[in-house]
XYZ file of C-alpha atoms in Angstrom:
229
model
C 49.853 -25.639 -35.437
C 52.444 -24.642 -32.810
C 52.628 -21.269 -31.055
C 56.181 -20.107 -30.333
C 57.704 -17.185 -28.430
C 60.961 -15.661 -29.615
C 62.285 -15.186 -26.072
C 60.607 -17.587 -23.686
C 62.733 -16.419 -20.706
C 62.040 -12.694 -21.045
C 58.414 -12.695 -22.172
C 55.458 -14.452 -20.609
C 53.467 -16.116 -23.379
C 49.688 -15.902 -23.215
C 46.984 -17.025 -25.568
C 43.219 -17.345 -25.819
C 41.628 -19.707 -28.326
C 37.881 -20.020 -28.974
C 36.439 -22.630 -31.349
C 33.175 -22.524 -33.300
C 31.967 -25.038 -35.871
C 29.330 -24.407 -38.546
C 28.696 -27.186 -41.075
C 32.084 -27.980 -42.690
C 33.627 -24.703 -41.528
C 35.630 -24.526 -38.289
C 36.307 -21.052 -36.929
C 38.946 -20.186 -34.333
C 39.372 -16.834 -32.622
C 43.042 -16.536 -31.653
C 44.432 -13.864 -29.337
C 48.043 -14.133 -28.203
C 51.412 -12.454 -27.858
C 53.267 -15.475 -29.294
C 55.509 -14.397 -32.135
C 55.216 -17.421 -34.409
C 52.855 -20.103 -35.638
C 54.646 -22.952 -37.361
C 53.383 -25.974 -39.284
C 56.207 -28.497 -39.533
C 56.773 -31.545 -41.706
C 56.456 -33.741 -38.624
C 53.025 -32.332 -37.836
C 51.913 -32.842 -41.428
C 52.851 -36.530 -41.271
C 50.582 -36.931 -38.246
C 47.556 -35.481 -40.070
C 46.351 -37.117 -43.303
C 43.415 -34.744 -43.880
C 43.780 -32.154 -46.641
C 42.520 -28.776 -45.589
C 43.241 -25.069 -45.925
C 43.365 -22.311 -43.339
C 42.157 -18.780 -43.969
C 43.834 -16.314 -41.593
C 41.867 -13.094 -41.133
C 43.931 -10.426 -39.386
C 41.803 -8.551 -36.855
C 44.461 -6.701 -34.894
C 48.227 -6.552 -35.253
C 50.315 -7.493 -38.260
C 51.334 -10.912 -39.531
C 53.668 -12.303 -42.189
C 53.016 -15.732 -43.733
C 55.809 -17.741 -45.369
C 54.919 -20.704 -47.613
C 56.334 -22.154 -50.853
C 58.831 -19.309 -51.162
C 56.075 -16.688 -51.073
C 55.621 -14.021 -48.407
C 52.283 -12.425 -47.521
C 51.909 -9.538 -45.078
C 48.506 -9.116 -43.438
C 47.259 -5.967 -41.751
C 43.902 -5.601 -39.965
C 41.100 -6.631 -42.323
C 43.338 -8.586 -44.721
C 43.096 -12.351 -45.162
C 45.391 -15.003 -46.586
C 45.085 -18.677 -47.534
C 47.578 -21.372 -46.632
C 47.707 -25.107 -47.372
C 48.133 -27.350 -44.329
C 49.573 -30.206 -46.395
C 52.767 -28.145 -46.766
C 54.981 -26.442 -44.175
C 54.364 -22.806 -43.361
C 55.265 -20.222 -40.755
C 53.527 -17.059 -39.590
C 55.487 -14.357 -37.760
C 53.579 -11.677 -35.871
C 54.808 -8.148 -35.201
C 54.193 -6.359 -31.927
C 53.194 -7.661 -28.514
C 49.613 -8.607 -29.321
C 47.752 -10.049 -32.259
C 44.140 -11.006 -32.825
C 43.009 -13.148 -35.736
C 40.214 -15.373 -36.945
C 41.284 -18.677 -38.445
C 38.882 -20.591 -40.690
C 39.643 -24.249 -41.380
C 38.109 -25.691 -44.554
C 38.550 -29.020 -46.361
C 39.783 -28.752 -49.936
C 36.474 -30.045 -51.284
C 34.713 -27.003 -49.798
C 36.278 -24.863 -52.542
C 34.945 -27.027 -55.381
C 33.052 -24.772 -57.768
C 34.374 -21.609 -56.127
C 38.013 -21.343 -57.201
C 40.710 -23.539 -58.752
C 44.544 -23.674 -58.677
C 44.497 -23.106 -54.921
C 48.202 -23.904 -54.528
C 49.041 -20.805 -56.605
C 46.897 -18.596 -54.377
C 48.425 -19.525 -51.023
C 50.533 -16.969 -49.157
C 49.071 -14.097 -51.178
C 47.299 -11.300 -49.332
C 43.670 -10.456 -50.092
C 43.289 -6.838 -49.018
C 40.733 -5.846 -46.435
C 40.219 -2.666 -48.452
C 38.484 -4.682 -51.164
C 34.856 -5.764 -51.019
C 35.570 -9.446 -50.319
C 38.085 -8.762 -47.540
C 35.836 -6.244 -45.816
C 32.759 -8.455 -46.167
C 34.501 -11.592 -44.881
C 35.626 -9.951 -41.643
C 32.164 -8.474 -41.102
C 30.447 -11.822 -41.748
C 32.720 -13.781 -39.407
C 32.372 -11.253 -36.594
C 28.589 -11.138 -37.001
C 28.397 -14.925 -37.094
C 30.429 -15.386 -33.915
C 28.310 -12.801 -32.110
C 24.930 -14.195 -33.218
C 25.651 -17.912 -33.583
C 23.434 -18.800 -30.616
C 20.445 -17.333 -32.480
C 21.205 -19.019 -35.805
C 18.419 -21.370 -36.918
C 19.690 -24.926 -37.665
C 18.187 -24.733 -41.157
C 20.369 -21.699 -41.918
C 23.680 -23.244 -40.887
C 24.657 -24.646 -44.287
C 23.636 -21.475 -46.105
C 25.740 -19.289 -43.820
C 28.736 -21.588 -44.216
C 28.411 -21.562 -48.015
C 28.067 -17.779 -47.993
C 31.369 -17.382 -46.153
C 33.117 -19.796 -48.518
C 31.725 -17.888 -51.507
C 33.166 -14.627 -50.182
C 36.561 -16.269 -49.621
C 36.413 -17.599 -53.190
C 35.569 -14.135 -54.530
C 38.580 -12.668 -52.779
C 40.912 -15.384 -54.071
C 39.606 -14.982 -57.635
C 40.626 -11.311 -57.483
C 44.296 -12.290 -57.134
C 46.471 -12.139 -60.287
C 47.525 -15.786 -59.932
C 43.879 -16.913 -60.122
C 43.870 -16.354 -63.885
C 47.088 -18.262 -64.525
C 46.634 -21.753 -65.969
C 50.219 -22.946 -66.062
C 51.560 -25.356 -63.465
C 53.118 -23.765 -60.421
C 56.789 -24.352 -59.713
C 55.760 -26.554 -56.803
C 53.610 -28.773 -59.048
C 56.466 -29.065 -61.555
C 58.809 -30.036 -58.715
C 56.442 -32.761 -57.490
C 55.868 -34.029 -61.046
C 59.599 -34.459 -61.636
C 60.083 -36.265 -58.314
C 57.181 -38.631 -58.929
C 58.230 -39.479 -62.478
C 61.766 -40.232 -61.302
C 60.507 -42.486 -58.516
C 58.140 -44.383 -60.824
C 60.873 -44.954 -63.412
C 63.147 -46.383 -60.732
C 60.454 -48.763 -59.448
C 58.709 -49.865 -62.646
C 59.566 -53.517 -61.981
C 58.197 -53.413 -58.451
C 54.935 -55.461 -58.390
C 53.756 -53.401 -55.391
C 53.976 -50.109 -57.308
C 50.690 -48.210 -57.016
C 49.221 -44.774 -56.385
C 49.324 -45.559 -52.667
C 52.968 -46.647 -52.533
C 54.121 -43.701 -54.650
C 52.143 -41.234 -52.506
C 53.627 -42.698 -49.323
C 57.180 -42.492 -50.697
C 56.650 -38.872 -51.770
C 54.962 -37.994 -48.445
C 51.854 -36.831 -50.300
C 48.281 -38.006 -50.041
C 46.907 -40.101 -52.956
C 44.443 -37.312 -53.781
C 47.235 -34.728 -53.879
C 49.284 -36.973 -56.160
C 46.338 -37.351 -58.570
C 45.881 -33.574 -58.678
C 49.536 -33.070 -59.562
C 48.993 -35.262 -62.642
C 45.486 -34.069 -63.446
C 46.586 -32.114 -66.540
C 49.434 -34.404 -67.570
C 49.124 -36.211 -70.928
C 50.154 -39.499 -69.286
C 48.792 -39.539 -65.709
C 49.599 -42.258 -63.264
C-alpha cells in the first residue's frame, strides 16, 4: 500500500513499520502521522496474489472505504479489506497506531464464507472477538522470541479463528445472496464471453485477464451460477 500526507509541504511525514511472520500470517505494526493509505488499481495489477488485510486500530481513528462501504475504526476495533480491489483508509488526528495482519484467502477456508460482503465493516473492539484479537496480537508480538517452533501453526490458526468469529458476528455474514459487486462482475463476464464466443483462444485465463481478475476470483464469481464458465 501507499502512505500519503494531505499536506506534504506543511507537515513532516514520519512512519515506523515492523514486520513479523508466523506461519501463513504476516503481522505489521504501523505507526505514522500519514493521513491516508491507498491501494490503487495499478498496484493491484502488479500483485497477482489474493490476500486480505485485517486492520486492528490500536490508537487513533481510521475510516476505510471499499466497494461503496465505509467503516470507522476506533481503538480496539478491526476491519477486513480485500487487496484484489481498490481501497483507501483515511486517518484522523496527527498520530495513528495499528496492527495489520496479511492473510491469503485460503487461510479463511472453514472459518467464514462470503468474505467480499464482510469487507469494510467494523468489528467492534467492545465485543469478545475484537477484544481478544487485539490482546492476542499484542501478546504474540511481545513474546514471539519465546514461542516454540511447534506452537507456531497453532498460534496462527488461533488468531485466524478469532478473526473468523468476529466476522461471523456481522449481519452480512448470514446473507446468502450475491453481493452487488458479484452481480456486477457476473454481468461483465457474461457480456464479454458472448462477444467472444467464436474466439478459439477463449478460456478462463483470457477472460480473467480481460476482466482484470484472477482465474480463481472469476471461478468464485460463478461458483453458485447454474451455468458456470
